[in-house]
Short mmCIF file of N, CA and C in Angstrom, two decimals:
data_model
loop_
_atom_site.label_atom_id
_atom_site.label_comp_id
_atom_site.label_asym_id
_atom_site.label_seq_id
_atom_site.Cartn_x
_atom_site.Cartn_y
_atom_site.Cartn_z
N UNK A 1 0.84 -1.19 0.00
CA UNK A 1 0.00 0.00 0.00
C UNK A 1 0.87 1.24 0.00
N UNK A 2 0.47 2.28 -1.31
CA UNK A 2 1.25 3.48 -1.13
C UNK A 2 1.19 4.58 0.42
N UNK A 3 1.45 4.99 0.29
CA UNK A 3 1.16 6.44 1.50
C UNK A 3 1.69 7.28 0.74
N UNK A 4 0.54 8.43 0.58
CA UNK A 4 0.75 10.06 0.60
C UNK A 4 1.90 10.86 1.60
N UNK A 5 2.89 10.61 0.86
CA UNK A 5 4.52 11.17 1.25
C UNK A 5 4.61 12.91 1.68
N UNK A 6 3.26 13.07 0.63
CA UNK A 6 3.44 14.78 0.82
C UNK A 6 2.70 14.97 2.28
N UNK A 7 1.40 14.91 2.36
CA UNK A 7 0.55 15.06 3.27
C UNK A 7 0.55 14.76 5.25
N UNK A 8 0.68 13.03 4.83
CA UNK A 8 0.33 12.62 5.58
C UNK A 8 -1.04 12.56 6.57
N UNK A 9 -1.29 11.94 5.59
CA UNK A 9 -2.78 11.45 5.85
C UNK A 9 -2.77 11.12 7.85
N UNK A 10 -4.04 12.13 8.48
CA UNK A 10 -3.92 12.34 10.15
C UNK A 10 -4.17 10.90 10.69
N UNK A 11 -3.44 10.86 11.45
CA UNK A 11 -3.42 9.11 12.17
C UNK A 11 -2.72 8.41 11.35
N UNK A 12 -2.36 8.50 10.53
CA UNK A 12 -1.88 7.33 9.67
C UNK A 12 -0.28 7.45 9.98
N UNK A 13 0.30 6.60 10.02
CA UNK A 13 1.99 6.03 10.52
C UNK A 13 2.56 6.30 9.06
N UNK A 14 3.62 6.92 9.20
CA UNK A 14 4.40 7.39 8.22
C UNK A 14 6.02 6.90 8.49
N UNK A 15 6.03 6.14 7.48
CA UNK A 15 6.98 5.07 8.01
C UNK A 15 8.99 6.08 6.86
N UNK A 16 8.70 6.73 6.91
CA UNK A 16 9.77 7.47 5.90
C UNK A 16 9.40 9.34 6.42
N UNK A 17 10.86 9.59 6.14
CA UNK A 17 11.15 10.92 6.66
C UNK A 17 9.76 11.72 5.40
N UNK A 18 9.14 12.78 6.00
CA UNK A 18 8.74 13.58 5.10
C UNK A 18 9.16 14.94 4.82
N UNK A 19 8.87 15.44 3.18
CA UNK A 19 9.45 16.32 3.30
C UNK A 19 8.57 17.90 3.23
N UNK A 20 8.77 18.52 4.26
CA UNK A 20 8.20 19.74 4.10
C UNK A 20 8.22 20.63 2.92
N UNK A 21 7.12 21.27 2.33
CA UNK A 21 7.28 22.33 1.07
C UNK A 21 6.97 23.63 1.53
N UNK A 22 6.92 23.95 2.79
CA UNK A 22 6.72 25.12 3.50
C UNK A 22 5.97 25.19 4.74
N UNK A 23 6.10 26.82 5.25
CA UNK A 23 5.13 27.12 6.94
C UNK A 23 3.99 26.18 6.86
N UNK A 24 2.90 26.55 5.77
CA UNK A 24 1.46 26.04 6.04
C UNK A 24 1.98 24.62 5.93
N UNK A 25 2.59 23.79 5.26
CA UNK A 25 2.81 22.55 5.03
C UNK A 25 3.13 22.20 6.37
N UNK A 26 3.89 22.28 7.16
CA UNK A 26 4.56 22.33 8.37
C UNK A 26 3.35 22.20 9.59
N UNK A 27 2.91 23.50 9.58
CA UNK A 27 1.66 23.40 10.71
C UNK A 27 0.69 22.39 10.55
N UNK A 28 0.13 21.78 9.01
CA UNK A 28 -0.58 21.18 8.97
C UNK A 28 0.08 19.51 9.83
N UNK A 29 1.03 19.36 9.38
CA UNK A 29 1.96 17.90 9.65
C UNK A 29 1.69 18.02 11.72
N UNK A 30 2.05 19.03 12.04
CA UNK A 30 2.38 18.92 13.17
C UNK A 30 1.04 19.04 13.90
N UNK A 31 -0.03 19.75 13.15
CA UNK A 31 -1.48 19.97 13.96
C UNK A 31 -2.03 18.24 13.29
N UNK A 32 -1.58 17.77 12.49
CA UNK A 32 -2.59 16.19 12.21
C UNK A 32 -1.57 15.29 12.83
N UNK A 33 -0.99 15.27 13.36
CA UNK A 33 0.14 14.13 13.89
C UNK A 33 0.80 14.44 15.42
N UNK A 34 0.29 13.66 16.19
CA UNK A 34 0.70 13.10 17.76
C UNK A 34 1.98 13.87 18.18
N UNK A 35 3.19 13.24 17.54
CA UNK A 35 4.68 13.92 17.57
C UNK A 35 5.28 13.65 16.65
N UNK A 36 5.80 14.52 16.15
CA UNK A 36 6.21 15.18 14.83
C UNK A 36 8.14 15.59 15.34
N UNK A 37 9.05 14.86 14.59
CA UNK A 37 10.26 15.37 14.73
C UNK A 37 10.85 16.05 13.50
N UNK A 38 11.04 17.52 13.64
CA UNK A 38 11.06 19.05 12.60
C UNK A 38 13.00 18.09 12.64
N UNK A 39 13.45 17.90 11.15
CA UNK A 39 14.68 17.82 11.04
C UNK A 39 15.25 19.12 10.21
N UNK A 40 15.56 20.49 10.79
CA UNK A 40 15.93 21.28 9.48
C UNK A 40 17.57 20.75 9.38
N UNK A 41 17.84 20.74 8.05
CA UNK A 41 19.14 20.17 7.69
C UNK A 41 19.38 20.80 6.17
N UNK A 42 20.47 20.94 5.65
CA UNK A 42 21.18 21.23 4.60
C UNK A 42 21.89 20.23 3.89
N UNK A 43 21.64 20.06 2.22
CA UNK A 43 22.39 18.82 1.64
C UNK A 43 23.78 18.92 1.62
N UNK A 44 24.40 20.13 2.02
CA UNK A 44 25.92 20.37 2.18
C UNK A 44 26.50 19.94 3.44
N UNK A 45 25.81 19.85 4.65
CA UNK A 45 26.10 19.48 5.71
C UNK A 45 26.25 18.34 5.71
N UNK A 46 27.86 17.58 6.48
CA UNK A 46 28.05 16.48 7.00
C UNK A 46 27.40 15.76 8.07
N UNK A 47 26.90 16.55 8.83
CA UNK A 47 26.66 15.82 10.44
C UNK A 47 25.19 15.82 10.13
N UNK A 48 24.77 16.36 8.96
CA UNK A 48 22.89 16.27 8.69
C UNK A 48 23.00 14.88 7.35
N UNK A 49 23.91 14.37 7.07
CA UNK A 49 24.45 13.95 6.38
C UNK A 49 24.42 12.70 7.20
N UNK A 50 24.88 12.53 8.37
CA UNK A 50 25.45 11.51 9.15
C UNK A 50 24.03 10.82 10.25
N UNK A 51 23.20 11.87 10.08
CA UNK A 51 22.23 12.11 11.02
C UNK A 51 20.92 10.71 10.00
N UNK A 52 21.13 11.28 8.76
CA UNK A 52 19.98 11.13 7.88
C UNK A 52 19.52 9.37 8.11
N UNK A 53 20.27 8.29 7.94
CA UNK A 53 19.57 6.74 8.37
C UNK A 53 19.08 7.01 9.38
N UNK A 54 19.64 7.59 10.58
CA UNK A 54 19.42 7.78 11.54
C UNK A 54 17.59 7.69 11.88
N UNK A 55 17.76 8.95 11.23
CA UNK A 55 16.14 9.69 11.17
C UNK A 55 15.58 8.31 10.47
N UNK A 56 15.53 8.17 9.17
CA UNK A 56 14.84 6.97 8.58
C UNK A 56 15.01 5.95 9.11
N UNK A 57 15.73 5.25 9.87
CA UNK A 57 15.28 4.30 11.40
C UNK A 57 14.15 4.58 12.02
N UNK A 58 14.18 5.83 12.78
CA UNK A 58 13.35 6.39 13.47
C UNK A 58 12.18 6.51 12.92
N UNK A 59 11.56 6.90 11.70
CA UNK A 59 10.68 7.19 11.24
C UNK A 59 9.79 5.66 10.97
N UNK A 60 10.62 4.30 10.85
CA UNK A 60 10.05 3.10 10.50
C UNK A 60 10.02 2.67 12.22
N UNK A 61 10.54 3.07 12.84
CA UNK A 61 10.12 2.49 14.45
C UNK A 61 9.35 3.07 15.37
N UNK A 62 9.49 4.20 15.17
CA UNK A 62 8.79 5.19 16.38
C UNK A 62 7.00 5.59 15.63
N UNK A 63 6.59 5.77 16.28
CA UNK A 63 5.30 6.49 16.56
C UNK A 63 5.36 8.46 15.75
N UNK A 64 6.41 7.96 15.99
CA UNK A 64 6.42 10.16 15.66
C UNK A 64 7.00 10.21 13.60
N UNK A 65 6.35 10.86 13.24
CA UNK A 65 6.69 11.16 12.02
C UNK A 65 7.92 12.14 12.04
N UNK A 66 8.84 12.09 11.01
CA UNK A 66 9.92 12.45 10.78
C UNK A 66 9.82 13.56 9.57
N UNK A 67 10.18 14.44 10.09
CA UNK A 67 9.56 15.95 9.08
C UNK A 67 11.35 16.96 8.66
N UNK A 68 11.30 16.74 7.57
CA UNK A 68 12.53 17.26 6.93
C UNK A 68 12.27 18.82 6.44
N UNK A 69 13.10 19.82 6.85
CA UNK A 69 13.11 21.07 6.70
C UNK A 69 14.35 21.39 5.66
N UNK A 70 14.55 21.79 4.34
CA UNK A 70 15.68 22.23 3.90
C UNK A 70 16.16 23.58 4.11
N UNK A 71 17.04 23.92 4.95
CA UNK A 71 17.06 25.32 5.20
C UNK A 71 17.70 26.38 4.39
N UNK A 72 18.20 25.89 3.11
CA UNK A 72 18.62 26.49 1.84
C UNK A 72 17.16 27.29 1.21
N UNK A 73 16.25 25.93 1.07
CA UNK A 73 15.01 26.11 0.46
C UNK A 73 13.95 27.02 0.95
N UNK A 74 14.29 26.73 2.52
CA UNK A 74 13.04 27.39 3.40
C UNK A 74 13.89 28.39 4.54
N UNK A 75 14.51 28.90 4.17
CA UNK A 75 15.25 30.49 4.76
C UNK A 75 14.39 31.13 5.63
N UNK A 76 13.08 31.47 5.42
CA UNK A 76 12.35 32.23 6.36
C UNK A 76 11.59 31.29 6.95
N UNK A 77 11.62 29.78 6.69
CA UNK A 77 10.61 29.21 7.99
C UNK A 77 11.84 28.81 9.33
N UNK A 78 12.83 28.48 8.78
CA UNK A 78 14.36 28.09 9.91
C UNK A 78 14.41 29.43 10.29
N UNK A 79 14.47 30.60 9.92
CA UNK A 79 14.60 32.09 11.00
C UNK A 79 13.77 32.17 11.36
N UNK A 80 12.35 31.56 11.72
CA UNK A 80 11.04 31.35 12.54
C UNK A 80 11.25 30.82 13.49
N UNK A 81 12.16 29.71 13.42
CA UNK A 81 12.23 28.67 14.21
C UNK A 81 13.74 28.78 14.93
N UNK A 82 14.49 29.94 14.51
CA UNK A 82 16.00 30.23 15.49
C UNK A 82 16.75 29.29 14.86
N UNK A 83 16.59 28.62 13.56
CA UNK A 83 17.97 27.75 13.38
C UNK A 83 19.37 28.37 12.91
N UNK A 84 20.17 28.23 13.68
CA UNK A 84 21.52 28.90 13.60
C UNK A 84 22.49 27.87 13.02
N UNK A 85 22.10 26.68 13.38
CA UNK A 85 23.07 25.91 12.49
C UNK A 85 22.27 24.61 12.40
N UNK A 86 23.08 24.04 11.37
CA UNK A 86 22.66 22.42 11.11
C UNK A 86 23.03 21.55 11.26
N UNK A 87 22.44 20.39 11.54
CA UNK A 87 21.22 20.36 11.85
C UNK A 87 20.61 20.84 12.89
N UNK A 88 19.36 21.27 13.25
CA UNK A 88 18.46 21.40 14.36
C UNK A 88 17.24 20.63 14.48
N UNK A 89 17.06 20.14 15.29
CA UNK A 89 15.79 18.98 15.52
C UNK A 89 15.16 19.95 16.66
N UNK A 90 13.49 19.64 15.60
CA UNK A 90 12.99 20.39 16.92
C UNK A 90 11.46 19.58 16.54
N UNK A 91 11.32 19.45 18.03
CA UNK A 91 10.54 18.04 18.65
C UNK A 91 8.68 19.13 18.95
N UNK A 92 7.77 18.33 18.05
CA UNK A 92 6.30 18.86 18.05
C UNK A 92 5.21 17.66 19.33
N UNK A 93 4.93 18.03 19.75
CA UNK A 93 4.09 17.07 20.88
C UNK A 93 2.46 18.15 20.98
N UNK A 94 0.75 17.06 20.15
CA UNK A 94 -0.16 17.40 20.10
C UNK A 94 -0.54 18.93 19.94
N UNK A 95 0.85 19.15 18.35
CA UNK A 95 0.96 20.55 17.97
C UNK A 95 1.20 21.44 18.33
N UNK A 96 2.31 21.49 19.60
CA UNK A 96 2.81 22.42 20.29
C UNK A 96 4.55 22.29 20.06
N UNK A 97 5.21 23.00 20.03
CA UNK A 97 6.78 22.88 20.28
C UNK A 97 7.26 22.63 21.37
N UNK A 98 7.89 21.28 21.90
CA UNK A 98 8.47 21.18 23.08
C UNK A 98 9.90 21.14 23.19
N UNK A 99 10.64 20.58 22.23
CA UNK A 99 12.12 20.57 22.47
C UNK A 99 12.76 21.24 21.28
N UNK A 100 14.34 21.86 21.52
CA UNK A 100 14.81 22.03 20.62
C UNK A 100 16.42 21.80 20.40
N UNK A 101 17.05 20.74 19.78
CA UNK A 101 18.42 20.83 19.56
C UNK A 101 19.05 21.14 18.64
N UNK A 102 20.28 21.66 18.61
CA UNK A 102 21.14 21.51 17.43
C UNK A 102 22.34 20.60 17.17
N UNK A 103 22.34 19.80 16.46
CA UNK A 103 23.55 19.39 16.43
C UNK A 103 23.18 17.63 16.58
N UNK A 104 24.10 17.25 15.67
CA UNK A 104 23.27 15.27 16.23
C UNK A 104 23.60 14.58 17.65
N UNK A 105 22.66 14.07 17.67
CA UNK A 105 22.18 13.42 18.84
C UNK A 105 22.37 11.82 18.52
N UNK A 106 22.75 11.06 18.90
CA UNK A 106 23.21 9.57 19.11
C UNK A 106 21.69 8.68 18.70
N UNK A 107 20.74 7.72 18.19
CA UNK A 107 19.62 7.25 18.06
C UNK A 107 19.55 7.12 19.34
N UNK A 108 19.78 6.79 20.04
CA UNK A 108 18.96 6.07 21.30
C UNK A 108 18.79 7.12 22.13
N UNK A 109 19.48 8.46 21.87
CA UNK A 109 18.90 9.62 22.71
C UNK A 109 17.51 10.30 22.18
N UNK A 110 17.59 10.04 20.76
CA UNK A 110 16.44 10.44 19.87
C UNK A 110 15.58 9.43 20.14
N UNK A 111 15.67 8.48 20.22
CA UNK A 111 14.30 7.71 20.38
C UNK A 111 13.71 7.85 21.83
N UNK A 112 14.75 7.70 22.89
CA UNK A 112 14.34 7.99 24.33
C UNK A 112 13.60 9.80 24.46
N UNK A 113 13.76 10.69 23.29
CA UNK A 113 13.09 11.94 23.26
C UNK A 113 11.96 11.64 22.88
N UNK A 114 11.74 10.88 21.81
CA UNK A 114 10.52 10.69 21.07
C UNK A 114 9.38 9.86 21.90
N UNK A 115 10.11 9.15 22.47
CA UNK A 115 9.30 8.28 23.40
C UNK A 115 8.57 9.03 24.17
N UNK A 116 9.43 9.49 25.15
CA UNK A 116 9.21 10.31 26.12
C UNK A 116 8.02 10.93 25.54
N UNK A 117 7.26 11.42 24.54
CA UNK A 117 6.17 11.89 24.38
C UNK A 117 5.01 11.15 23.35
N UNK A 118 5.49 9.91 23.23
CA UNK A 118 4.55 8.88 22.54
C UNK A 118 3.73 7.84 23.30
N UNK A 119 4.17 8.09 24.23
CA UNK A 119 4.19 6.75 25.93
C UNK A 119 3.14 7.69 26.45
#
């Protein structure tokens, strides 16, 4: 069975990183979906680079959809959101913003974040 890659159809498990096409795109993902992990990252960056299975692990195990920000592409939604460098993960819980990092994080710290608000 396919899945709507762009959207994400509400309730439905999204087993692959998605990719944002902007603000409204963004709010919608994070107001139809439980917890939502915001990856803004750059294709020039190494450590967003290093990060990336990572995330697509995460996205086929966890509960939380995996939401890709290009911050080349989307310049004024990452200065919305304070990203100063890349990567920044920033963690959505029942459409609110709760966490925010920069810089990669190890999987099992990311999943013990994600948890922490899927449980």
């Amino acid at each position: 069975m396919a899945t709507d890659a762009h959207s994400g159809t509400p309730g439905q498990s999204i087993d692959e990183p998605l990719y944002i096409e902007g603000e409204t795109h963004l709010e919608d993902v994070t107001a139809a979906h439980d917890v939502v992990l915001v990856d803004f990252y750059a294709d020039w960056c190494g450590p967003c680079q290093m990060l990336e299975p990572v995330l697509e692990e995460l996205a086929g195990e966890t509960a939380a959809v995996i939401a890709k920000v290009d911050v080349d592409e989307h310049q004024q939604l990452a200065g919305a959101f304070g990203v100063r460098g890349v990567p920044t993960l920033v963690l959505f819980a029942d459409g609110e913003q709760v966490e925010q990092h920069t810089g990669v994080l190890p999987a099992d710290r990311l999943r013990d974040l994600i948890e922490g608000y899927t449980e």
